[in-house]
CSV table of C-alpha atoms and ligand atoms in Angstrom, one decimal:
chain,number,residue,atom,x,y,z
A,20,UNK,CA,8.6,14.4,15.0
A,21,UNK,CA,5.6,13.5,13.0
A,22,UNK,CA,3.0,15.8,11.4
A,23,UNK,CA,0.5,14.5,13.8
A,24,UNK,CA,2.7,14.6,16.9
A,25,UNK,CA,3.3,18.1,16.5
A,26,UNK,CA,0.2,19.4,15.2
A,27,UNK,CA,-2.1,17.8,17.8
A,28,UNK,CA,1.0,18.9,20.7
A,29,UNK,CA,0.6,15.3,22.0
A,30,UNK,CA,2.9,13.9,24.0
A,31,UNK,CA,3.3,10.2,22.5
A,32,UNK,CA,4.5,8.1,25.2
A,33,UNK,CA,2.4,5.4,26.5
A,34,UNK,CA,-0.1,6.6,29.5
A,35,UNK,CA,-0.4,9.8,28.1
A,36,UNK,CA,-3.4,9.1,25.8
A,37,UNK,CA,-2.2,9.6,22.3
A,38,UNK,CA,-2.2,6.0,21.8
A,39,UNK,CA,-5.4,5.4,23.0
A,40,UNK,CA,-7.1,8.3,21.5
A,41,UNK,CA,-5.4,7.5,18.0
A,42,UNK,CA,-6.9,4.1,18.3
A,43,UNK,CA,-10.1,5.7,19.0
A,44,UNK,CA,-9.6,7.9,16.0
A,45,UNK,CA,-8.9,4.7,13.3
A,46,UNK,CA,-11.6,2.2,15.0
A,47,UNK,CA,-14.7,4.7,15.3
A,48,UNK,CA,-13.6,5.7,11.8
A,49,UNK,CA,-13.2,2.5,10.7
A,50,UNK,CA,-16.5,1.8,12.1
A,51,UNK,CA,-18.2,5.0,10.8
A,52,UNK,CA,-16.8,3.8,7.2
A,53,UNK,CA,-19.0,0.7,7.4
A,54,UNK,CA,-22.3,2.4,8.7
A,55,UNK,CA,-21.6,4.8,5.6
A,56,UNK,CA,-21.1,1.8,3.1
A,57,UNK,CA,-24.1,0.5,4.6
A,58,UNK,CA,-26.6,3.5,3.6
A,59,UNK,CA,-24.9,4.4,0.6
A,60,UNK,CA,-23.8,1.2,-0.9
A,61,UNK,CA,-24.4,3.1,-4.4
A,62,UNK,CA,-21.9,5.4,-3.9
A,63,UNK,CA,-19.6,4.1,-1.4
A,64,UNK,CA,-19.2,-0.1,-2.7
A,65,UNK,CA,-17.3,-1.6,-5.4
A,66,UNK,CA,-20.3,-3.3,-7.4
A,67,UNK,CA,-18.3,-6.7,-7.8
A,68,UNK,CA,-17.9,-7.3,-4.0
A,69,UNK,CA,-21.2,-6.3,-2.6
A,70,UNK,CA,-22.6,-9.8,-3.2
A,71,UNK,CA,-19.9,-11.6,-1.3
A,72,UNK,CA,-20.2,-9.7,2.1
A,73,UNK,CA,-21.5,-12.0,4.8
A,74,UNK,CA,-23.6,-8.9,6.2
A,75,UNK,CA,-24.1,-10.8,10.2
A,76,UNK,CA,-20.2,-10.5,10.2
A,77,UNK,CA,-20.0,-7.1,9.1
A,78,UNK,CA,-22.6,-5.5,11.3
A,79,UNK,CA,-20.8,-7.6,13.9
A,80,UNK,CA,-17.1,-5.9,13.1
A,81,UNK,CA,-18.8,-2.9,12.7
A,82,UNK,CA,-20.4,-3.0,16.4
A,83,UNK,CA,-17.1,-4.2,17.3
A,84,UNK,CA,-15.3,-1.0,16.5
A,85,UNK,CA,-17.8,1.5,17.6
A,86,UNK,CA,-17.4,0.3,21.1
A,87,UNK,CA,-14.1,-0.2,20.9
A,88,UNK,CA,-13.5,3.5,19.6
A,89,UNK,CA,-16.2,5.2,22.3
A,90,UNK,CA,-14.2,2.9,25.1
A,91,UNK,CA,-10.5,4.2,23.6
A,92,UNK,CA,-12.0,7.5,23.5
A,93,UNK,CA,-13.0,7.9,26.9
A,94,UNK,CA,-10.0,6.1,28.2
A,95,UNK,CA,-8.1,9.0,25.9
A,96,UNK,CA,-9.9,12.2,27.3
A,97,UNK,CA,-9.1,11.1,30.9
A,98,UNK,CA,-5.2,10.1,30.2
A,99,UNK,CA,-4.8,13.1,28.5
A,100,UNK,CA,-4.8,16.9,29.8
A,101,UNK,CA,-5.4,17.9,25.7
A,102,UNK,CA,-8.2,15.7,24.3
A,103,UNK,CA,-9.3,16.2,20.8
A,104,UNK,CA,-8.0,12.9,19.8
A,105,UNK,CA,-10.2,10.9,22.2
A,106,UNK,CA,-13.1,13.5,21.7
A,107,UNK,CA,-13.1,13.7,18.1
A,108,UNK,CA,-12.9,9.5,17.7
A,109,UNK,CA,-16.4,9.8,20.4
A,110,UNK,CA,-17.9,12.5,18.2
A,111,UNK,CA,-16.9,9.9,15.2
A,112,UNK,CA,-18.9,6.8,17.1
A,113,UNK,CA,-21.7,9.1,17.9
A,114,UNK,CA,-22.4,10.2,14.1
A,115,UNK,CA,-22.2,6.9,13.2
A,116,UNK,CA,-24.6,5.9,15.6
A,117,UNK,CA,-27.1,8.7,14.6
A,118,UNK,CA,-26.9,6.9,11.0
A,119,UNK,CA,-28.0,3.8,12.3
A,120,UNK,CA,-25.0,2.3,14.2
A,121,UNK,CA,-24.0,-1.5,13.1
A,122,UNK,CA,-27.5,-1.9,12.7
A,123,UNK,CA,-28.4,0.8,9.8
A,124,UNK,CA,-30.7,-0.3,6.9
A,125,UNK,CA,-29.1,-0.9,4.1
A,126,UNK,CA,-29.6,1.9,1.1
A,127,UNK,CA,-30.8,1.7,-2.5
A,128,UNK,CA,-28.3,-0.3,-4.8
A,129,UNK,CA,-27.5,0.5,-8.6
A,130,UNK,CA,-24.7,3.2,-10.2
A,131,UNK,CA,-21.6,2.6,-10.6
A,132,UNK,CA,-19.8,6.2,-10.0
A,133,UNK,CA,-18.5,4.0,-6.4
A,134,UNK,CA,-15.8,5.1,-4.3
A,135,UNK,CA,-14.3,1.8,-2.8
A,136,UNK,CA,-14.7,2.7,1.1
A,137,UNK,CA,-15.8,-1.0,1.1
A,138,UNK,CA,-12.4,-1.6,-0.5
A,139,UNK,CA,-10.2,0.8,1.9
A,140,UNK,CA,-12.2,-0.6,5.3
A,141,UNK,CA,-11.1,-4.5,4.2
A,142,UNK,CA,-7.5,-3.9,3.2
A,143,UNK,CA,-7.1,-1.2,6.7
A,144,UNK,CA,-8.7,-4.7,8.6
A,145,UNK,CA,-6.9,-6.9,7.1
A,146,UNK,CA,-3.0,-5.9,6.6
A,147,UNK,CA,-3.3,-4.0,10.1
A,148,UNK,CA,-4.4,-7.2,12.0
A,149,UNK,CA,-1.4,-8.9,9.8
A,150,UNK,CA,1.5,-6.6,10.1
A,151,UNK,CA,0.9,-4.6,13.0
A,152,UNK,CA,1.5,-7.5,15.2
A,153,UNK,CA,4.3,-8.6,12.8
A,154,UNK,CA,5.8,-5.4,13.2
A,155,UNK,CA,6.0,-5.2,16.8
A,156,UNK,CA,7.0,-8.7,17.8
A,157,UNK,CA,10.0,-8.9,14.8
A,158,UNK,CA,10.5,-5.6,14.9
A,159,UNK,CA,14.0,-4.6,13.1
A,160,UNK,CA,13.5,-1.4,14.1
A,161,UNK,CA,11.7,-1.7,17.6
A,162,UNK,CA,11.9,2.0,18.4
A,163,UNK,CA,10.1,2.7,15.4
A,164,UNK,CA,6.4,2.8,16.3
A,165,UNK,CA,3.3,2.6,14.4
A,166,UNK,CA,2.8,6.3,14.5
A,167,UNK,CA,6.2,7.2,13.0
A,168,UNK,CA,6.6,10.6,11.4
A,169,UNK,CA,4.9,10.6,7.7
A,170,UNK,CA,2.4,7.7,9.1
A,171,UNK,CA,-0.5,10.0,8.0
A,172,UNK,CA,1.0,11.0,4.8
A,173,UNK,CA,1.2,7.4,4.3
A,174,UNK,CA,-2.2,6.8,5.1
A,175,UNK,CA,-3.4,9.0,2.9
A,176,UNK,CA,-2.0,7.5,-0.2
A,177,UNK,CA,-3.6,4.3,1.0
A,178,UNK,CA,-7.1,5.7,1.6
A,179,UNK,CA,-6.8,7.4,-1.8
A,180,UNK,CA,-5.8,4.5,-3.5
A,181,UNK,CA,-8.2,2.5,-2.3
A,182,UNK,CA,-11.2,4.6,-2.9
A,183,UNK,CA,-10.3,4.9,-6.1
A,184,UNK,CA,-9.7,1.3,-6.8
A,185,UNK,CA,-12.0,1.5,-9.4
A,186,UNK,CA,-10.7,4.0,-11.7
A,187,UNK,CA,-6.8,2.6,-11.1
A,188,UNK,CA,-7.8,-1.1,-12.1
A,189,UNK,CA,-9.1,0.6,-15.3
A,190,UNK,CA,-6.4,2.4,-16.3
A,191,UNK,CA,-3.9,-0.4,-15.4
A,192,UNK,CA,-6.4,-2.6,-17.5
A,193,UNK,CA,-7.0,-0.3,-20.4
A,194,UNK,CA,-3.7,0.6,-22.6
A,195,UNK,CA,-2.9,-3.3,-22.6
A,196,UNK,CA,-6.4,-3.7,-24.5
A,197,UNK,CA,-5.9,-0.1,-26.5
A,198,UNK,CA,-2.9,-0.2,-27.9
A,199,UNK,CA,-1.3,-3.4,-27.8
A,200,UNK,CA,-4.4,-6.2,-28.9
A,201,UNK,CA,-2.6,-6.2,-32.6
A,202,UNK,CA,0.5,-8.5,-30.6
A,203,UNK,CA,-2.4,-11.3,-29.6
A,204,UNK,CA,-2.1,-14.5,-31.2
A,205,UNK,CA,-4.9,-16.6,-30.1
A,206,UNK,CA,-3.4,-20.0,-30.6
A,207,UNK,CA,-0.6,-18.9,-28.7
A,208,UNK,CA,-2.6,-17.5,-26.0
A,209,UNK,CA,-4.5,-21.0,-26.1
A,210,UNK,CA,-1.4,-22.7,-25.6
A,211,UNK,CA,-0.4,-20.3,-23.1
A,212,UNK,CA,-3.6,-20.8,-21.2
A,213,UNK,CA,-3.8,-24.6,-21.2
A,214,UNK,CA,-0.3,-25.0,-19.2
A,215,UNK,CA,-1.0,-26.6,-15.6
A,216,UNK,CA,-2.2,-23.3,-13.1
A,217,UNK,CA,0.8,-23.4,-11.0
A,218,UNK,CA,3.4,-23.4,-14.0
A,219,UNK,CA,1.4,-20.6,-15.2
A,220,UNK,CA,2.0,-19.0,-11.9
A,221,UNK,CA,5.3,-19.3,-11.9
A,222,UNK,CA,5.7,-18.1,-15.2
A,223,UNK,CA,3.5,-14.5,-14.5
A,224,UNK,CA,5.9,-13.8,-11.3
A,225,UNK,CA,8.6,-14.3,-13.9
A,226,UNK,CA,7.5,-12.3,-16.3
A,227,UNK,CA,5.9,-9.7,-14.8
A,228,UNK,CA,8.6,-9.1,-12.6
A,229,UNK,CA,10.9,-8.4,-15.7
A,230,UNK,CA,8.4,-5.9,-17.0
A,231,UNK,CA,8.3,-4.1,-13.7
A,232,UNK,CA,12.1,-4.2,-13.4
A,233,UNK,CA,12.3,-2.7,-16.8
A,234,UNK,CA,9.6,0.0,-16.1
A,235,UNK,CA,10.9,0.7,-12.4
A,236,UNK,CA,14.5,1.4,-13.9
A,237,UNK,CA,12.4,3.6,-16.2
A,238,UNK,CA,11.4,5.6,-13.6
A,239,UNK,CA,14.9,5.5,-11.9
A,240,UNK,CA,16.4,7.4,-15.0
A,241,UNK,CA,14.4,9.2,-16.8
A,242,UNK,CA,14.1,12.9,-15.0
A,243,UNK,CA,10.6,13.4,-15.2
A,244,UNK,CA,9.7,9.8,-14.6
A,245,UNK,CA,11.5,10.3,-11.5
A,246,UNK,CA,10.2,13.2,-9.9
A,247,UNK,CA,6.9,10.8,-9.9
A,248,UNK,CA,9.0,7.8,-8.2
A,249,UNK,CA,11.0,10.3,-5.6
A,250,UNK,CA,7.7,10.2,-3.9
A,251,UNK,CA,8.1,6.6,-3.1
A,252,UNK,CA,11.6,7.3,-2.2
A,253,UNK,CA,10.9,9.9,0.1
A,254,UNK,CA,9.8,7.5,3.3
A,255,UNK,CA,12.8,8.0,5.5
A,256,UNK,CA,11.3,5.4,7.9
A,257,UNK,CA,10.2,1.8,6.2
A,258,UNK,CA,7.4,-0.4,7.3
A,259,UNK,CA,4.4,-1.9,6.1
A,260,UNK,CA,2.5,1.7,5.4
A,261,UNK,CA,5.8,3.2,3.4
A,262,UNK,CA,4.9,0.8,0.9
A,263,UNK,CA,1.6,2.9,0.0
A,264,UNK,CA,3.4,5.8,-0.4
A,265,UNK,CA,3.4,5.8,-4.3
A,266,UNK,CA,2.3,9.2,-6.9
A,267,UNK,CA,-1.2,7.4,-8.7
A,268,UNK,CA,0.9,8.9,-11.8
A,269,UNK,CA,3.8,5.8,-10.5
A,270,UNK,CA,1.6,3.2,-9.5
A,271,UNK,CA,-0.9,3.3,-12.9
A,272,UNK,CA,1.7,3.6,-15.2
A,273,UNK,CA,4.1,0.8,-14.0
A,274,UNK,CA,1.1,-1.7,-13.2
A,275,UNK,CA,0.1,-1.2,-16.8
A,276,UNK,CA,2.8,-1.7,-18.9
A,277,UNK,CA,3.5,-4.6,-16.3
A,278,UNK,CA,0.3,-5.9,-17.5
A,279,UNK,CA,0.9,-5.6,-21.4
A,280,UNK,CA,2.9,-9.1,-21.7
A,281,UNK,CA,0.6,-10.9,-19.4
A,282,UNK,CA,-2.0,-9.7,-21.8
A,283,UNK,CA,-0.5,-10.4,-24.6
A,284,UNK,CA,0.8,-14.0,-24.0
A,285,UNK,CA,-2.6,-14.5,-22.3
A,286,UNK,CA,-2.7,-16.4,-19.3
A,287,UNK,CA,-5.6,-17.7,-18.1
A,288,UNK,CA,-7.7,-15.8,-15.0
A,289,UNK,CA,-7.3,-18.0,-12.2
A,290,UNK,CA,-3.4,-17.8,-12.1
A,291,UNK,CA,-3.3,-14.0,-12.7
A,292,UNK,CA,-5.6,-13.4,-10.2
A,293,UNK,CA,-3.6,-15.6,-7.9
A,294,UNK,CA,-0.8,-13.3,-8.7
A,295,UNK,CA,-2.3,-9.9,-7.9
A,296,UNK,CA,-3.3,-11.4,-4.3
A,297,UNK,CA,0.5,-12.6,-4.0
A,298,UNK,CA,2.2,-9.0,-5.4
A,299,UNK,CA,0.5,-7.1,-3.2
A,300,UNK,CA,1.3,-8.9,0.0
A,301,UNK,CA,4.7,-9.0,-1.5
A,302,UNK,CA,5.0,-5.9,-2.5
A,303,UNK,CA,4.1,-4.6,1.4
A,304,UNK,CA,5.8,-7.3,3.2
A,305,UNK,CA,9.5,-6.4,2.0
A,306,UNK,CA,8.6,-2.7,2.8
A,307,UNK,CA,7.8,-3.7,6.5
A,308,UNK,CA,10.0,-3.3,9.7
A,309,UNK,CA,11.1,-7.0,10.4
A,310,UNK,CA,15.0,-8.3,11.0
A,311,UNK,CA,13.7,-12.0,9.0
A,312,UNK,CA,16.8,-12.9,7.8
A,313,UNK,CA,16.2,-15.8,5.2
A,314,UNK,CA,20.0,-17.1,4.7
A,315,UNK,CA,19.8,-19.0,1.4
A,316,UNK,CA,16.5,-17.9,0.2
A,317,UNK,CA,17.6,-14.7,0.0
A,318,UNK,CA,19.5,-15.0,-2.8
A,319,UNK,CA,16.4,-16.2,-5.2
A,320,UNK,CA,13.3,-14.1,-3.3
A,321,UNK,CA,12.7,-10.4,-2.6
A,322,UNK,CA,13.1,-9.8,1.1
A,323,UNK,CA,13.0,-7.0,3.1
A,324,UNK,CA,16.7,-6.4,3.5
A,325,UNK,CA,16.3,-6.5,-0.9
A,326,UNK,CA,13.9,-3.9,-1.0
A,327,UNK,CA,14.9,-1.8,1.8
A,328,UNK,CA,18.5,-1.5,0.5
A,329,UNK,CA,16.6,0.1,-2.8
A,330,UNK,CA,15.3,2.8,-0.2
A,331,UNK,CA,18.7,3.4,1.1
A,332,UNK,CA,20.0,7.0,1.1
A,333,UNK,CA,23.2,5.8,-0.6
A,334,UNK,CA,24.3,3.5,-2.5
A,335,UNK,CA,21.1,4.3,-5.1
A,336,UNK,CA,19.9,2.6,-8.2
A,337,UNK,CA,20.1,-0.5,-6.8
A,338,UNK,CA,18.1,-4.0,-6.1
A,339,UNK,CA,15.1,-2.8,-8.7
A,340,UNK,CA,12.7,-6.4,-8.8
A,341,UNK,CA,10.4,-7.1,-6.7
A,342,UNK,CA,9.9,-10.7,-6.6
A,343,UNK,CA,13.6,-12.1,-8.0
A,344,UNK,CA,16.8,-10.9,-7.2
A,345,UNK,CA,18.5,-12.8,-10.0
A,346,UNK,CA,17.0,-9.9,-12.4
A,347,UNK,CA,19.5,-7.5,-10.5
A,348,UNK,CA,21.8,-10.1,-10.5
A,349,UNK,CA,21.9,-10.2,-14.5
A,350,UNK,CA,21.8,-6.5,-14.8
A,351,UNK,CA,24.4,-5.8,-12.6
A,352,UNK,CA,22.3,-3.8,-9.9
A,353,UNK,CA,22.5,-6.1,-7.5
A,354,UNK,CA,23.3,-4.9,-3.8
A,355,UNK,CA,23.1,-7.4,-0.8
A,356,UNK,CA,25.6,-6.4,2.1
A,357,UNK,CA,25.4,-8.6,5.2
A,358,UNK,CA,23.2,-5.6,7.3
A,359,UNK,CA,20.3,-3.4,6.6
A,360,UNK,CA,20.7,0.3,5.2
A,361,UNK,CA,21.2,2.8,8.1
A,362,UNK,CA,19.3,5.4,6.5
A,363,UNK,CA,16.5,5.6,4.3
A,364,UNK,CA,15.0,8.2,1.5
A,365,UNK,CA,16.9,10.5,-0.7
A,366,UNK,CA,19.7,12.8,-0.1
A,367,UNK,CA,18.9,16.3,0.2
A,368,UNK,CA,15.4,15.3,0.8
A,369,UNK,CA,13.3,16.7,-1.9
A,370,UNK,CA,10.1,16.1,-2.0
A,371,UNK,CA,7.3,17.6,0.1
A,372,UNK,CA,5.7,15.9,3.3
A,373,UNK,CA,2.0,16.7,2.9
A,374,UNK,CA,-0.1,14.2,1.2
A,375,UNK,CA,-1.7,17.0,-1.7
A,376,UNK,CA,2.1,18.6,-1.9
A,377,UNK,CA,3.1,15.4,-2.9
A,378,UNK,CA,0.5,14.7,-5.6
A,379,UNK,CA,1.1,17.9,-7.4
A,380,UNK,CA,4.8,18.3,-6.6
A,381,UNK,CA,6.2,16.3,-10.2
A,382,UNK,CA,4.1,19.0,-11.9
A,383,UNK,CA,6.1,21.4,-10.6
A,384,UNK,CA,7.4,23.9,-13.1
A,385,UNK,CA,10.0,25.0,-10.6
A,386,UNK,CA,12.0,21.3,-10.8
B,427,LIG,ZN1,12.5,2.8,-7.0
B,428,LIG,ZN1,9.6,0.4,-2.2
């Protein structure tokens, strides 16, 4: 059972107003988020994106999920005999209406010490409305629902690292520039750089696919590399939220030394920009709960069935790439049996399930 389950005592089934009330929850929440980034824009918005928001739409979505949450909310208190689900996702549409609602004046702009709520709103809206639905109608496991146990912990590690988007882009940005500008060679950076857009492409998913593999076996083998990456691991149900589940320590450090050698050999920013939209619907599509089986293709892509079978309890160490098997293939970790894993995480299940527990657990002198 999962930490909200049994906190709240809900009983989950449909008609009994968990659903409802958890919907009520996430949409006046969502909603609230908006009215917030909204008045404090300063604070609350990453400074790059606030000139591309079409503002009618997003007073529109916001409207949209303020009714939507007070409506799931009510529906919630009368399905269910315990209510602070449905009552707390009301209390949530009514603060945000006392702020404004979808119509609150927009605050003073300038600073830059943002949190990227803006950020965590977009990417909740987006890849929900994607995989959600994807989820339920190829559903490998259909059993599994949304609100699976370690849902929230999930969600935590993907409102955390979202709000901080700023900070992680800088880091992952930063060493390349530090430590490694001494290995640039501007003519071959020019001739890098000049190549067609899509070759480029291709040649950053090849690349930067070895680096990760090299960094993510890393991680695999050296002890206190690992206790960081056994967070990752410790999802013993896998769908589209499991693939947030990552220490910031993990996620930082792999994404910048994945960086260096696209750095160094210097491709130019369309096609690397191209790439960071394509790895991270990649990188949560082969984490999600589908049965796609891609016959052929699934030889030369990372699929679910790929990345899954590197979240199985046993064997481990396998299928480390993300984007190309073939790596695993030459390395000899390669692991493809006709079936997905039957179980998922690591044995003797080590690692804490609380979001903060997890954060400070590979600092743990007791390891
Ligand atoms: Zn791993
Ligand atoms: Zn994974």
């Amino acid at each position: 059972m999962g930490l909200a389950e049994r906190s709240l005592g809900y009983d989950t089934r449909f008609g009994r107003g968990f659903i409802s009330g958890v919907f009520a929850v996430v949409l006046a929440a969502l909603g609230l988020g908006g009215v917030l980034c909204l008045r404090y824009p300063s604070w609350l918005t990453t400074p790059d994106a606030r000139a591309l928001y079409p503002l009618d739409l997003v007073r529109f979505l916001i409207h949209v999920h303020l009714v939507a949450g007070f409506g799931l909310g009510v529906l919630s208190v009368l399905l269910s005999r315990r209510a602070p689900l449905g009552l707390s996702g009301i209390g949530l549409v009514v603060v945000a209406l006392l702020l404004g609602g979808s119509q609150a004046s927009i605050g003073t702009l300038g600073g830059t010490r943002a949190l990227g709520l803006d950020w965590f709103l977009l990417n909740v809206l987006v890849l929900a409305m994607l995989f959600v639905p994807l989820e339920r109608l190829f559903a490998r496991l259909p059993a599994q629902g949304i609100f699976r146990p370690g849902w929230l912990t999930d969600l935590a590690h993907f409102a955390v690292s979202h709000l901080l988007v700023q900070v992680t882009v800088l880091l992952t940005l930063m060493p390349a520039a530090l430590f490694f500008r001494w290995a640039v060679h501007p003519a071959a950076q020019a001739a890098v750089a000049s190549q067609p857009v899509l070759l480029q492409f291709v040649e950053i998913v090849i690349v930067a696919d070895l680096a990760e593999y090299a960094v993510h076996r890393l991680f695999h083998a050296v002890p206190w590399l690992w206790r960081f990456h056994a967070v990752h691991h410790s999802s013993q149900a896998m769908d589209w939220l499991a693939s947030s589940r990552i220490h910031l320590v993990d996620a930082v450090v792999t994404r910048a030394l994945a960086f260096v050698p696209l750095y160094v050999l210097g491709f130019s920013p369309g096609p690397v920009y191209a790439y960071l939209v394509f790895v991270s619907f990649h990188a949560i599509f082969v984490h999600a709960n589908v049965r796609f089986r891609f016959r052929a293709l699934e030889r030369l892509v990372g699929t679910p069935k790929f990345h899954h079978w590197h979240h199985a309890t046993s064997p481990v160490d396998k299928n480390f790439a993300i984007h190309l098997p073939v790596i695993d293939r030459m390395f000899g970790t390669y692991w493809m049996p006709p079936d997905f894993p039957a179980t998922y995480g690591i044995a003797g299940d080590p690692v804490p399930r609380r979001y903060l527990a997890q954060l400070v657990w590979p600092f743990s002198r007791r390891l």
